[in-house]
Short mmCIF file of C-alpha atoms in Angstrom, two decimals:
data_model
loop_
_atom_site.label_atom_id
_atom_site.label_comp_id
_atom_site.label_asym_id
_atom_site.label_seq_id
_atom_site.Cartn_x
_atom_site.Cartn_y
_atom_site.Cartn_z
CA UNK A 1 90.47 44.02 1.68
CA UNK A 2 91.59 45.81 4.30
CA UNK A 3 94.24 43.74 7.20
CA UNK A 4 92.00 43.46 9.78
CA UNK A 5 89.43 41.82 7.47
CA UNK A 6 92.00 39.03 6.24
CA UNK A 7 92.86 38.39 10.00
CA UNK A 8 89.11 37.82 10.42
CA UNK A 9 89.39 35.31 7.04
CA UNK A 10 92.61 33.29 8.31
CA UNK A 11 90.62 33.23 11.67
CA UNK A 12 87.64 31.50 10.04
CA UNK A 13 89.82 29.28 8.00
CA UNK A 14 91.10 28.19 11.36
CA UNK A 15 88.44 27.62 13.27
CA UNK A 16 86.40 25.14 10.07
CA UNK A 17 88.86 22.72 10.62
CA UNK A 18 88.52 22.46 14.83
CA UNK A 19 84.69 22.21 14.19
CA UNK A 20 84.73 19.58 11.61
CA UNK A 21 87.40 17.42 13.04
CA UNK A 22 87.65 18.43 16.44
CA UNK A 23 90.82 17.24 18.28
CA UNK A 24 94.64 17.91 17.83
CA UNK A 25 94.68 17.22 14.36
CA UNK A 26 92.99 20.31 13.76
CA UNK A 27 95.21 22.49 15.66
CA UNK A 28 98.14 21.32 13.79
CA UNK A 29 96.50 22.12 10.41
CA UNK A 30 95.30 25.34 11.76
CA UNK A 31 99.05 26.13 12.63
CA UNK A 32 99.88 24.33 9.50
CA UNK A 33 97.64 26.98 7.49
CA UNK A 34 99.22 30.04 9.77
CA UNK A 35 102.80 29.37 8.96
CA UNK A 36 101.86 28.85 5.46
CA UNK A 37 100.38 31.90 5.06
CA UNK A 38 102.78 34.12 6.66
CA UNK A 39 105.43 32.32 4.51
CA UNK A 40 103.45 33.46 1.74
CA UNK A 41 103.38 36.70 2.99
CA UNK A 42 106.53 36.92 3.73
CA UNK A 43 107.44 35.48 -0.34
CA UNK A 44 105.13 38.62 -1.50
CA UNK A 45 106.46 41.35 0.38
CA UNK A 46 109.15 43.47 -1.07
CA UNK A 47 113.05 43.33 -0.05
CA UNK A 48 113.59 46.18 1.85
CA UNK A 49 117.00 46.38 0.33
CA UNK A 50 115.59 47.31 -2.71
CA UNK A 51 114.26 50.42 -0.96
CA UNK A 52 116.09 53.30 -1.13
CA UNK A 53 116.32 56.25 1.18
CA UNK A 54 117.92 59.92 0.78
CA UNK A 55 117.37 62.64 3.14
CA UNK A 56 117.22 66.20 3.30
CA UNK A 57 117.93 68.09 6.56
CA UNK A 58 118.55 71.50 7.12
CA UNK A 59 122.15 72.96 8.23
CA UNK A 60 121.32 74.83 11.66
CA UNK A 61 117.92 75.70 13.83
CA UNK A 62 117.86 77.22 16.88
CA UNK A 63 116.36 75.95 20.06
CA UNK A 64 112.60 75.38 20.91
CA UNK A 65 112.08 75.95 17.49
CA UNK A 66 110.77 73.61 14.61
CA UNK A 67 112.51 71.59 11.79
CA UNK A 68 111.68 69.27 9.33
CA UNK A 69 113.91 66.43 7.96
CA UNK A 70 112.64 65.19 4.64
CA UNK A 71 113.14 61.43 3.87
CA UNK A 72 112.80 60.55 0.33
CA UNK A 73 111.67 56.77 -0.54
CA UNK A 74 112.37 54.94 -3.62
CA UNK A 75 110.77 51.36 -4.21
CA UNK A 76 113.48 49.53 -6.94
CA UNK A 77 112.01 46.59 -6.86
CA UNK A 78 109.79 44.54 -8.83
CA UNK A 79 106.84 44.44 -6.02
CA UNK A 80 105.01 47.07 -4.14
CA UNK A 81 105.95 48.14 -0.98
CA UNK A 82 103.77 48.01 2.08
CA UNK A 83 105.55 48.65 5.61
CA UNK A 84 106.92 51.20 8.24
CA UNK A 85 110.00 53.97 8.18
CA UNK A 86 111.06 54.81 11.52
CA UNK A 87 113.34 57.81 11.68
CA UNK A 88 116.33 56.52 14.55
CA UNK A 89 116.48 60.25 16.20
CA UNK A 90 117.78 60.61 19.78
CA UNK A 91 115.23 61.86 22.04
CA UNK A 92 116.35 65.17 22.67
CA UNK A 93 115.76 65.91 19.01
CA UNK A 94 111.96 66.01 19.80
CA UNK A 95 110.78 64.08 16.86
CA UNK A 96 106.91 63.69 16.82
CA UNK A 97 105.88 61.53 13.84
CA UNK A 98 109.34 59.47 13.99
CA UNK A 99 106.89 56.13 12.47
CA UNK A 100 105.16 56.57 9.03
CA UNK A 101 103.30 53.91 7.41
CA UNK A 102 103.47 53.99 3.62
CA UNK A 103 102.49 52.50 0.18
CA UNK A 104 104.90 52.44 -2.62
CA UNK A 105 104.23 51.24 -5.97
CA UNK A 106 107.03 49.65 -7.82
CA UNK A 107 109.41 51.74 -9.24
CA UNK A 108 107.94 54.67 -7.51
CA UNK A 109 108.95 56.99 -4.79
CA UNK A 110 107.38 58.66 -1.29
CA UNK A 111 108.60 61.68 0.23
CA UNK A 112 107.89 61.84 4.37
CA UNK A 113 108.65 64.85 6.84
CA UNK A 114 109.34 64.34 10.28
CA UNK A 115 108.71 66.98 12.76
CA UNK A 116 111.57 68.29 14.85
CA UNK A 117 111.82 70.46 18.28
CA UNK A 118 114.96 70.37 19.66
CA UNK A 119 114.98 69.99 23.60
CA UNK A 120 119.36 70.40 23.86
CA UNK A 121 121.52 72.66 21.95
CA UNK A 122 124.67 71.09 20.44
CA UNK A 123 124.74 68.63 17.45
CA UNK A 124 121.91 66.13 17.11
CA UNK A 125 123.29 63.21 14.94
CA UNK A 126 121.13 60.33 13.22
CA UNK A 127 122.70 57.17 11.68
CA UNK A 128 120.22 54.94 10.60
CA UNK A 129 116.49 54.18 9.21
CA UNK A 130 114.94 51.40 9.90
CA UNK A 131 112.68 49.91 6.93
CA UNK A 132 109.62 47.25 7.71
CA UNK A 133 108.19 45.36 4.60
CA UNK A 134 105.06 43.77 4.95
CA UNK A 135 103.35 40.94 2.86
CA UNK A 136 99.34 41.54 1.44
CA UNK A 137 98.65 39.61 4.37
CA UNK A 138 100.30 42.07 6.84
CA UNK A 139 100.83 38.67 8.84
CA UNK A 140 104.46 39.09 8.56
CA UNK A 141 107.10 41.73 7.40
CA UNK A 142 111.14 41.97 6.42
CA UNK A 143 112.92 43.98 8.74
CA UNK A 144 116.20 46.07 7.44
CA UNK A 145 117.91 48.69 9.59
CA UNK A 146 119.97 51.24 6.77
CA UNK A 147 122.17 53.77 7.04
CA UNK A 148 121.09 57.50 6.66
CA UNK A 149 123.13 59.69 8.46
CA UNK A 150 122.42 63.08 9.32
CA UNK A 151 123.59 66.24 11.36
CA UNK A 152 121.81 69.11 12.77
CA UNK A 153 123.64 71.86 14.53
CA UNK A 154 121.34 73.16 17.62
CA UNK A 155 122.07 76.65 18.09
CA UNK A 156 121.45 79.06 21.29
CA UNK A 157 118.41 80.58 21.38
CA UNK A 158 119.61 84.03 22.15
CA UNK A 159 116.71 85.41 23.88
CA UNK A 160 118.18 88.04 25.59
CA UNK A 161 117.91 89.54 21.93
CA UNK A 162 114.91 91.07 23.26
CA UNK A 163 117.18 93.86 25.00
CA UNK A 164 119.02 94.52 22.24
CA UNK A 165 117.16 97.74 21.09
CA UNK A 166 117.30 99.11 24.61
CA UNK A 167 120.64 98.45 25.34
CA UNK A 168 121.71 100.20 21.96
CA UNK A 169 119.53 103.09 22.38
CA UNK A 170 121.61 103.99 25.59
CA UNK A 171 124.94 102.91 23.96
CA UNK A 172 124.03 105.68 21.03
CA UNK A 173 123.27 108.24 23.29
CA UNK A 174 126.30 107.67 25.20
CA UNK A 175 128.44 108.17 21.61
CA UNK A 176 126.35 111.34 21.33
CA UNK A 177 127.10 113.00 24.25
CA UNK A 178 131.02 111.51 24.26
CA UNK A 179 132.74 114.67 22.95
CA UNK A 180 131.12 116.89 25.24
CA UNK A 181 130.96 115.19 28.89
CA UNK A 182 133.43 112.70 28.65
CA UNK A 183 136.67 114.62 27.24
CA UNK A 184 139.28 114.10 29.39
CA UNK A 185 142.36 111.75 29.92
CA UNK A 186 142.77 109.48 26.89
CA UNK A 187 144.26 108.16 24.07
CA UNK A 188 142.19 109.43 21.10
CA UNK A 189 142.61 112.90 20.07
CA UNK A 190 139.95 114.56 20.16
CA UNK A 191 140.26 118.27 19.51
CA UNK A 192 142.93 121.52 20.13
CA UNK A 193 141.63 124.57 22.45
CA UNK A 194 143.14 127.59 24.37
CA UNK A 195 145.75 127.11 27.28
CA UNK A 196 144.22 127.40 30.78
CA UNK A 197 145.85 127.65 33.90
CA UNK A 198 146.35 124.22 35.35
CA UNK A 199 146.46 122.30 32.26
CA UNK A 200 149.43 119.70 31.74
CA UNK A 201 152.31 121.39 29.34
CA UNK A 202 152.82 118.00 28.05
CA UNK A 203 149.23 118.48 26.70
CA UNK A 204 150.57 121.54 24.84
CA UNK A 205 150.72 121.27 20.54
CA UNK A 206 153.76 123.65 19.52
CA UNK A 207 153.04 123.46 16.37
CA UNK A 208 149.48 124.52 16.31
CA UNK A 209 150.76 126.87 19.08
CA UNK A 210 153.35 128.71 16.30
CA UNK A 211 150.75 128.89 14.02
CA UNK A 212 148.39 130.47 15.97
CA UNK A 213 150.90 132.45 17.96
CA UNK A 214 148.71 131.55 20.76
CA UNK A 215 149.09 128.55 23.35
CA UNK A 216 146.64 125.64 22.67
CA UNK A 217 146.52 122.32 24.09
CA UNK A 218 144.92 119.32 22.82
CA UNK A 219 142.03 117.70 24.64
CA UNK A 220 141.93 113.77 24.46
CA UNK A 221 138.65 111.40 24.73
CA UNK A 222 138.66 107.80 25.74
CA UNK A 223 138.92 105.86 22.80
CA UNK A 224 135.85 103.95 21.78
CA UNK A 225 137.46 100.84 19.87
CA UNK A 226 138.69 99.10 22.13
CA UNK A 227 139.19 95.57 22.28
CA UNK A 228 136.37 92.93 24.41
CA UNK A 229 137.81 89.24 25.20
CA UNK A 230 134.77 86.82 26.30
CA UNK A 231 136.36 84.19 28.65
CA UNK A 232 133.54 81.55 29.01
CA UNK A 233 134.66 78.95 31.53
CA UNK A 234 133.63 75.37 30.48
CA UNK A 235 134.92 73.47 33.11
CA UNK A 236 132.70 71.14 35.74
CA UNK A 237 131.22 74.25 37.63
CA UNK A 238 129.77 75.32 34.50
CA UNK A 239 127.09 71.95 34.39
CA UNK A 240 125.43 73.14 37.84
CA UNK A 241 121.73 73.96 36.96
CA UNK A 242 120.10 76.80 38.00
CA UNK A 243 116.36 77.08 37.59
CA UNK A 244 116.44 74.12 35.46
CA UNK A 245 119.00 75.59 32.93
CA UNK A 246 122.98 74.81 33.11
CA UNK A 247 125.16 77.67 33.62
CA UNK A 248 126.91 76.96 30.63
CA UNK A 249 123.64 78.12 29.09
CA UNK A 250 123.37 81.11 30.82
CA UNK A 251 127.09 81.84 30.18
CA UNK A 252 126.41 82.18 26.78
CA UNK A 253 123.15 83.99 26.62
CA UNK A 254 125.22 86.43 28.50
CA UNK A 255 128.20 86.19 25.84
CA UNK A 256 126.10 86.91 23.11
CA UNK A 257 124.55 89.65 24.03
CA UNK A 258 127.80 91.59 25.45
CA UNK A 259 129.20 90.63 22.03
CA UNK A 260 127.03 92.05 19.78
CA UNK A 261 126.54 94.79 21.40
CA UNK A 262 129.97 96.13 21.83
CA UNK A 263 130.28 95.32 17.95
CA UNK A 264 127.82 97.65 17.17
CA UNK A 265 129.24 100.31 19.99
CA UNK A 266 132.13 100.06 17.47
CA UNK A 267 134.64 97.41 19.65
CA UNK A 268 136.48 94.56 18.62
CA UNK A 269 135.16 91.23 20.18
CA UNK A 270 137.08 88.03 20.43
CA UNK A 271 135.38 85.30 22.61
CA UNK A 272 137.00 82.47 23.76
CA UNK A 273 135.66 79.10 26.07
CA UNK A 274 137.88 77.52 28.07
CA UNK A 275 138.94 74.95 31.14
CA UNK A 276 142.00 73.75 30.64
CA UNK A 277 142.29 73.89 27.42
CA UNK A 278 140.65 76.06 24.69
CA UNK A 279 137.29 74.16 23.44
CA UNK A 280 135.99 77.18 21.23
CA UNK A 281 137.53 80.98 19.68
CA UNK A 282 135.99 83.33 17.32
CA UNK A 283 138.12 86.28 16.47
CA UNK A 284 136.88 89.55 16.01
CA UNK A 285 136.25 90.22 12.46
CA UNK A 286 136.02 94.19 10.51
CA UNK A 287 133.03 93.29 8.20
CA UNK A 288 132.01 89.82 9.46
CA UNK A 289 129.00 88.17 10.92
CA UNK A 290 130.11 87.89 14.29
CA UNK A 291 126.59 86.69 16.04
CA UNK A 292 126.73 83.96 13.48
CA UNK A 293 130.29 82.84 14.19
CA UNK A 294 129.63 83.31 17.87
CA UNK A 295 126.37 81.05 17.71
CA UNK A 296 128.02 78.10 15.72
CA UNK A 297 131.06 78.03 17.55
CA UNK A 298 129.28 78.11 20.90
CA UNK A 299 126.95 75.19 19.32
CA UNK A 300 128.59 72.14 20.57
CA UNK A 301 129.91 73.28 23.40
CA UNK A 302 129.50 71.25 26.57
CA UNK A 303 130.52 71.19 30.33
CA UNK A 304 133.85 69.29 30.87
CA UNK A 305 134.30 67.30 34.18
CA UNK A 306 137.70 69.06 34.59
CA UNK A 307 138.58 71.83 37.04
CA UNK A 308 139.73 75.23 35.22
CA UNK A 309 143.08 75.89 35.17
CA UNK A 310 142.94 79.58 35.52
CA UNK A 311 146.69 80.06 35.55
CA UNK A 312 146.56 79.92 31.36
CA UNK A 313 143.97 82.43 31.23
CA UNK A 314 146.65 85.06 31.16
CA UNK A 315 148.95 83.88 28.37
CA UNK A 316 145.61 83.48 26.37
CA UNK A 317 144.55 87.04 26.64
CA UNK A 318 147.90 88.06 25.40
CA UNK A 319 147.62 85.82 22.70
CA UNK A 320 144.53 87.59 21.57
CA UNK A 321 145.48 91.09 22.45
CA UNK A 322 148.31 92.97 23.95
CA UNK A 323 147.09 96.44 24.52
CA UNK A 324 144.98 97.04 27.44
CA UNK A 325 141.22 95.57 26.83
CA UNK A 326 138.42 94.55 28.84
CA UNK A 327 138.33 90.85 29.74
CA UNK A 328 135.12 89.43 30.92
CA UNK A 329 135.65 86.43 32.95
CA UNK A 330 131.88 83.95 33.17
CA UNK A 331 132.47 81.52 35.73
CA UNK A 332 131.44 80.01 38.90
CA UNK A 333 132.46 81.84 42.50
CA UNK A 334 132.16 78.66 44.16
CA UNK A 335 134.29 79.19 47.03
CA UNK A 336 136.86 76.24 46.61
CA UNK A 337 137.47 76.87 42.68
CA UNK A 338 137.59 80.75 42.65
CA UNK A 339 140.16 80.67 45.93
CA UNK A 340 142.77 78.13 44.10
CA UNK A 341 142.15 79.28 40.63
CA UNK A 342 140.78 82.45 40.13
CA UNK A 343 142.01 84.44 43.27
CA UNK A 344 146.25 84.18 42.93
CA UNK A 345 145.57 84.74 39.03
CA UNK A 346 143.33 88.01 38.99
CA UNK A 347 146.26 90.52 39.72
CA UNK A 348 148.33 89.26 36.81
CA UNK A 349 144.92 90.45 34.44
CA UNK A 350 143.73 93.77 36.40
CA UNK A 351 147.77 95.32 36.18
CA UNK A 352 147.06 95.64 32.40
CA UNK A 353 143.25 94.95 31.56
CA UNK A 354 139.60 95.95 33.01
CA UNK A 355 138.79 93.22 34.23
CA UNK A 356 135.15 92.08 34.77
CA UNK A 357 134.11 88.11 36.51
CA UNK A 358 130.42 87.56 35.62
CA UNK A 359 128.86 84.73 37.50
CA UNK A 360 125.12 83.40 37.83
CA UNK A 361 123.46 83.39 41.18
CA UNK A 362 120.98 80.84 42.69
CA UNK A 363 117.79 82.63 43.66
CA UNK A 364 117.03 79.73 45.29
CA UNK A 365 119.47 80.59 48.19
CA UNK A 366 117.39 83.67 48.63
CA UNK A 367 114.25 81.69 49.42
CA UNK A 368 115.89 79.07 51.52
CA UNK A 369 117.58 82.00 54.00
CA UNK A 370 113.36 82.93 54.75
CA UNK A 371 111.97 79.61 55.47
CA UNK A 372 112.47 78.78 59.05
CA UNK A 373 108.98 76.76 60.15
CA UNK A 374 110.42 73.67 61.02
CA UNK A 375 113.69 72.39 62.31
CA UNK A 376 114.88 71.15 58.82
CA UNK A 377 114.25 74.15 57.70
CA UNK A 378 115.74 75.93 59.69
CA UNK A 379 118.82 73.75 58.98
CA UNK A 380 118.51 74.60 55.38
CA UNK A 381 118.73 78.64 56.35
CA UNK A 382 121.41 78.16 58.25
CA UNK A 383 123.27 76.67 55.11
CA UNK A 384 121.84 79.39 52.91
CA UNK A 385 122.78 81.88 54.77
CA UNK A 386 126.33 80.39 55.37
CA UNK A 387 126.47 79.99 51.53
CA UNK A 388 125.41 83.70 50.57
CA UNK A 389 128.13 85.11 52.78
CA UNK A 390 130.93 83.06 51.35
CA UNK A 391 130.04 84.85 48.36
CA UNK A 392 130.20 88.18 49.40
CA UNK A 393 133.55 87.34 51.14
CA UNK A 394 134.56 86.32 47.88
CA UNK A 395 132.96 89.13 46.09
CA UNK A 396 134.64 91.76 48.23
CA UNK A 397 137.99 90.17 47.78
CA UNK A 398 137.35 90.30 43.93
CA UNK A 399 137.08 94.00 44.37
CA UNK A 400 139.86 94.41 46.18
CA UNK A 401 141.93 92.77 43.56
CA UNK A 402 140.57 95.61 41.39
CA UNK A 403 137.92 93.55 38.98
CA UNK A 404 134.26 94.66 38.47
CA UNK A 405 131.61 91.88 39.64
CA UNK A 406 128.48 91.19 37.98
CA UNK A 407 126.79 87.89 40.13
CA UNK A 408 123.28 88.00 39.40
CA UNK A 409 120.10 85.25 38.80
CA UNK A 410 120.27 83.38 35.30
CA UNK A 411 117.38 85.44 33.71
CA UNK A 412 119.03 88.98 34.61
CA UNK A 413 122.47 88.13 34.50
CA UNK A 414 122.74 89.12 30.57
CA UNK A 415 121.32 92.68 31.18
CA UNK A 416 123.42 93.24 34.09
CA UNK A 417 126.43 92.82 32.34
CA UNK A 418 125.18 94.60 29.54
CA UNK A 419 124.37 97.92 31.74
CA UNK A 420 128.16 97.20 33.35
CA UNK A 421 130.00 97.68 30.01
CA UNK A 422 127.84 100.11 29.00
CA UNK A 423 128.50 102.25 32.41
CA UNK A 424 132.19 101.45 31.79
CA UNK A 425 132.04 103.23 28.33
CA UNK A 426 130.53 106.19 30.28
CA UNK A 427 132.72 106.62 32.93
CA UNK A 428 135.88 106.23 30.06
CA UNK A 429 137.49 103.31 31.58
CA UNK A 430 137.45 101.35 28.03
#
């Protein structure tokens, strides 16, 4: 018998008694026979502390992309169990069968999956599960909330993995055509040739030269192992959204894909996020998965409601490396930060490093500066425009300090720093 037809039963039961002895009488035995029965009910249903519940979840997933978490329930007592599990996920963990109704003989146990697509990256916690055990009647139920505690660690999604192969296709022909049209001033030998008017005598091998009884010079090459620090700033600029996506986000996007692919152009990568203090470091590793490390440290990182303090930024670069490397800086050139922070501390970085500040651009400026049809509009162009040339003042004064700029929209800014180390490589400045 299924609920619904015992709920038409009771109902019947109820309403023999008002027609046979009509008056108040009846009402109390009809709400006599209710309370009985749901005591009953309640006397037949299983403890749900005799339930028991394990759970299997999987270390890492990345996001917009789907999990399961496995709950495994065991009935220990002497009744069957008939009732609810409700998972206790936060909503950003995108659970879409959180409820399951289930049957469990005594003794016995249940597996259930619930669905998961994570809407935030970072680490997605659940504590509890919450166990409803209903009576034959299903007129009333035990309630038990238990713990069950769980992690999953949201990764980034990486898309800009897409340009990967593109990228490296130009970084390989680059290495192909290195010895031949970028010889020059270096630090890596690269080969010994004849003596030519107007070369430098200090570029002269005596050695080779007595041994040849000829004078030869050696040629150098830029050297192409050089050392790449990632500076991610996670202070409160960094938890602006632009086109619905934090820059944070778009920080590392660009990270990643800078990383891996000066590991594979044969450079050592160390990436580091911090405001005021350091929140996050991978160090570059000979043999190790560095896209993995990168993506787990980078994980649970979140915006901090802090200004920067880029005065450290220095004395962490030389912690990480002391010869001359290039430093990629990702932060915001809003005009108030970058002119107390980032301006007085760039000259200290470009008198021994290449120095590069990547920072994401609003498009929506762009559109703003063209729509003048009304008068509020035309308010809102004027503050556009005002905006936009703050950051070419700032820009310009970025260059003059001798750092590269890379300030482009959130979906191109990982390319566009891609194509800037890569021309850097070409041009020997690494």
């Amino acid at each position: 018998m299924s609920v619904t037809d015992r709920l038409v039963l009771l109902a019947l039961l109820g309403v023999v008694p008002v027609l046979l002895y009509p008056g108040p009488a009846s009402i109390t035995l009809w709400a006599a026979l209710l309370v009985l029965g749901s005591a009953l009910d309640l006397l037949l249903a299983a403890s749900p502390r005799a339930v028991g519940v394990q759970r299997q979840l999987p270390e890492t997933v990345r996001l917009t992309e789907r999990t399961i978490s496995t709950l495994t329930v065991r009935n220990h007592s002497r009744r069957p169990f008939r009732g609810w599990i409700r998972e206790g996920w936060q909503p950003s963990a995108g659970a879409h069968n959180p409820v399951h109704h289930l049957r469990v003989p005594a003794g016995e146990g249940r597996s259930v999956s619930v669905q998961l697509v994570p809407r935030r990256r970072g680490d997605l916690r659940v504590h509890h599960v919450t166990i409803r055990s209903a009576g034959p009647l299903g007129l009333a139920a035990r309630q038990l909330t238990v713990p069950a505690p769980g992690m999953l660690r949201v990764l980034p999604p990486f898309h800009s993995k897409r340009l990967l192969p593109s990228k490296l296709r130009r970084l390989r022909e680059l290495d192909g055509r290195a010895a031949v049209q970028i010889r020059g001033a270096g630090t890596e030998f690269d080969s010994l040739r004849d003596y030519v008017r107007g070369d430098d005598v200090r570029s002269i091998d005596w050695r080779a030269s007595a041994r040849r009884r000829d004078t030869v010079v050696r040629t150098w090459r830029p050297e192409r192992d050089r050392r790449v620090v990632i500076v991610l700033d996670t202070s409160r600029t960094s938890a602006a959204r632009i086109e619905d996506e934090p820059r944070l986000d778009t920080g590392i996007e660009a990270s990643l894909l800078l990383a891996v692919l000066a590991q594979r152009g044969g450079d050592r990568v160390d990436f580091l996020a911090f405001d005021r203090r350091q929140r996050a470091r991978v160090q570059s590793a000979g043999k190790g998965n560095l896209l993995a490390a990168l993506v787990t440290a980078m994980a649970p990182l979140d915006s901090e409601l802090i200004e920067a303090d880029f005065s450290r930024i220095p004395a962490q670069v030389r912690s990480i490396s002391a010869h001359r490397s290039l430093v990629v800086l990702l932060t915001a050139l809003d005009s108030g930060a970058v002119e107390e922070g980032l301006l007085p501390m760039l000259p200290s970085l470009t008198s021994q490093h290449v120095v590069v500040v990547a920072s994401v651009r609003d498009p929506h400026l762009d559109e703003l500066r063209h729509r003048r049809g009304t008068a509020a509009e035309t308010y809102r162009a004027a503050a556009a425009e005002r905006a936009l040339l703050d950051r070419a003042a700032i820009k310009e004064r970025i260059h003059r300090l001798g750092a590269e700029v890379v300030d482009e929209p959130p979906h191109e800014l990982p390319s566009r720093l891609a194509d800037l180390y890569i021309r850097l490589k070409a041009a020997g400045r690494l």
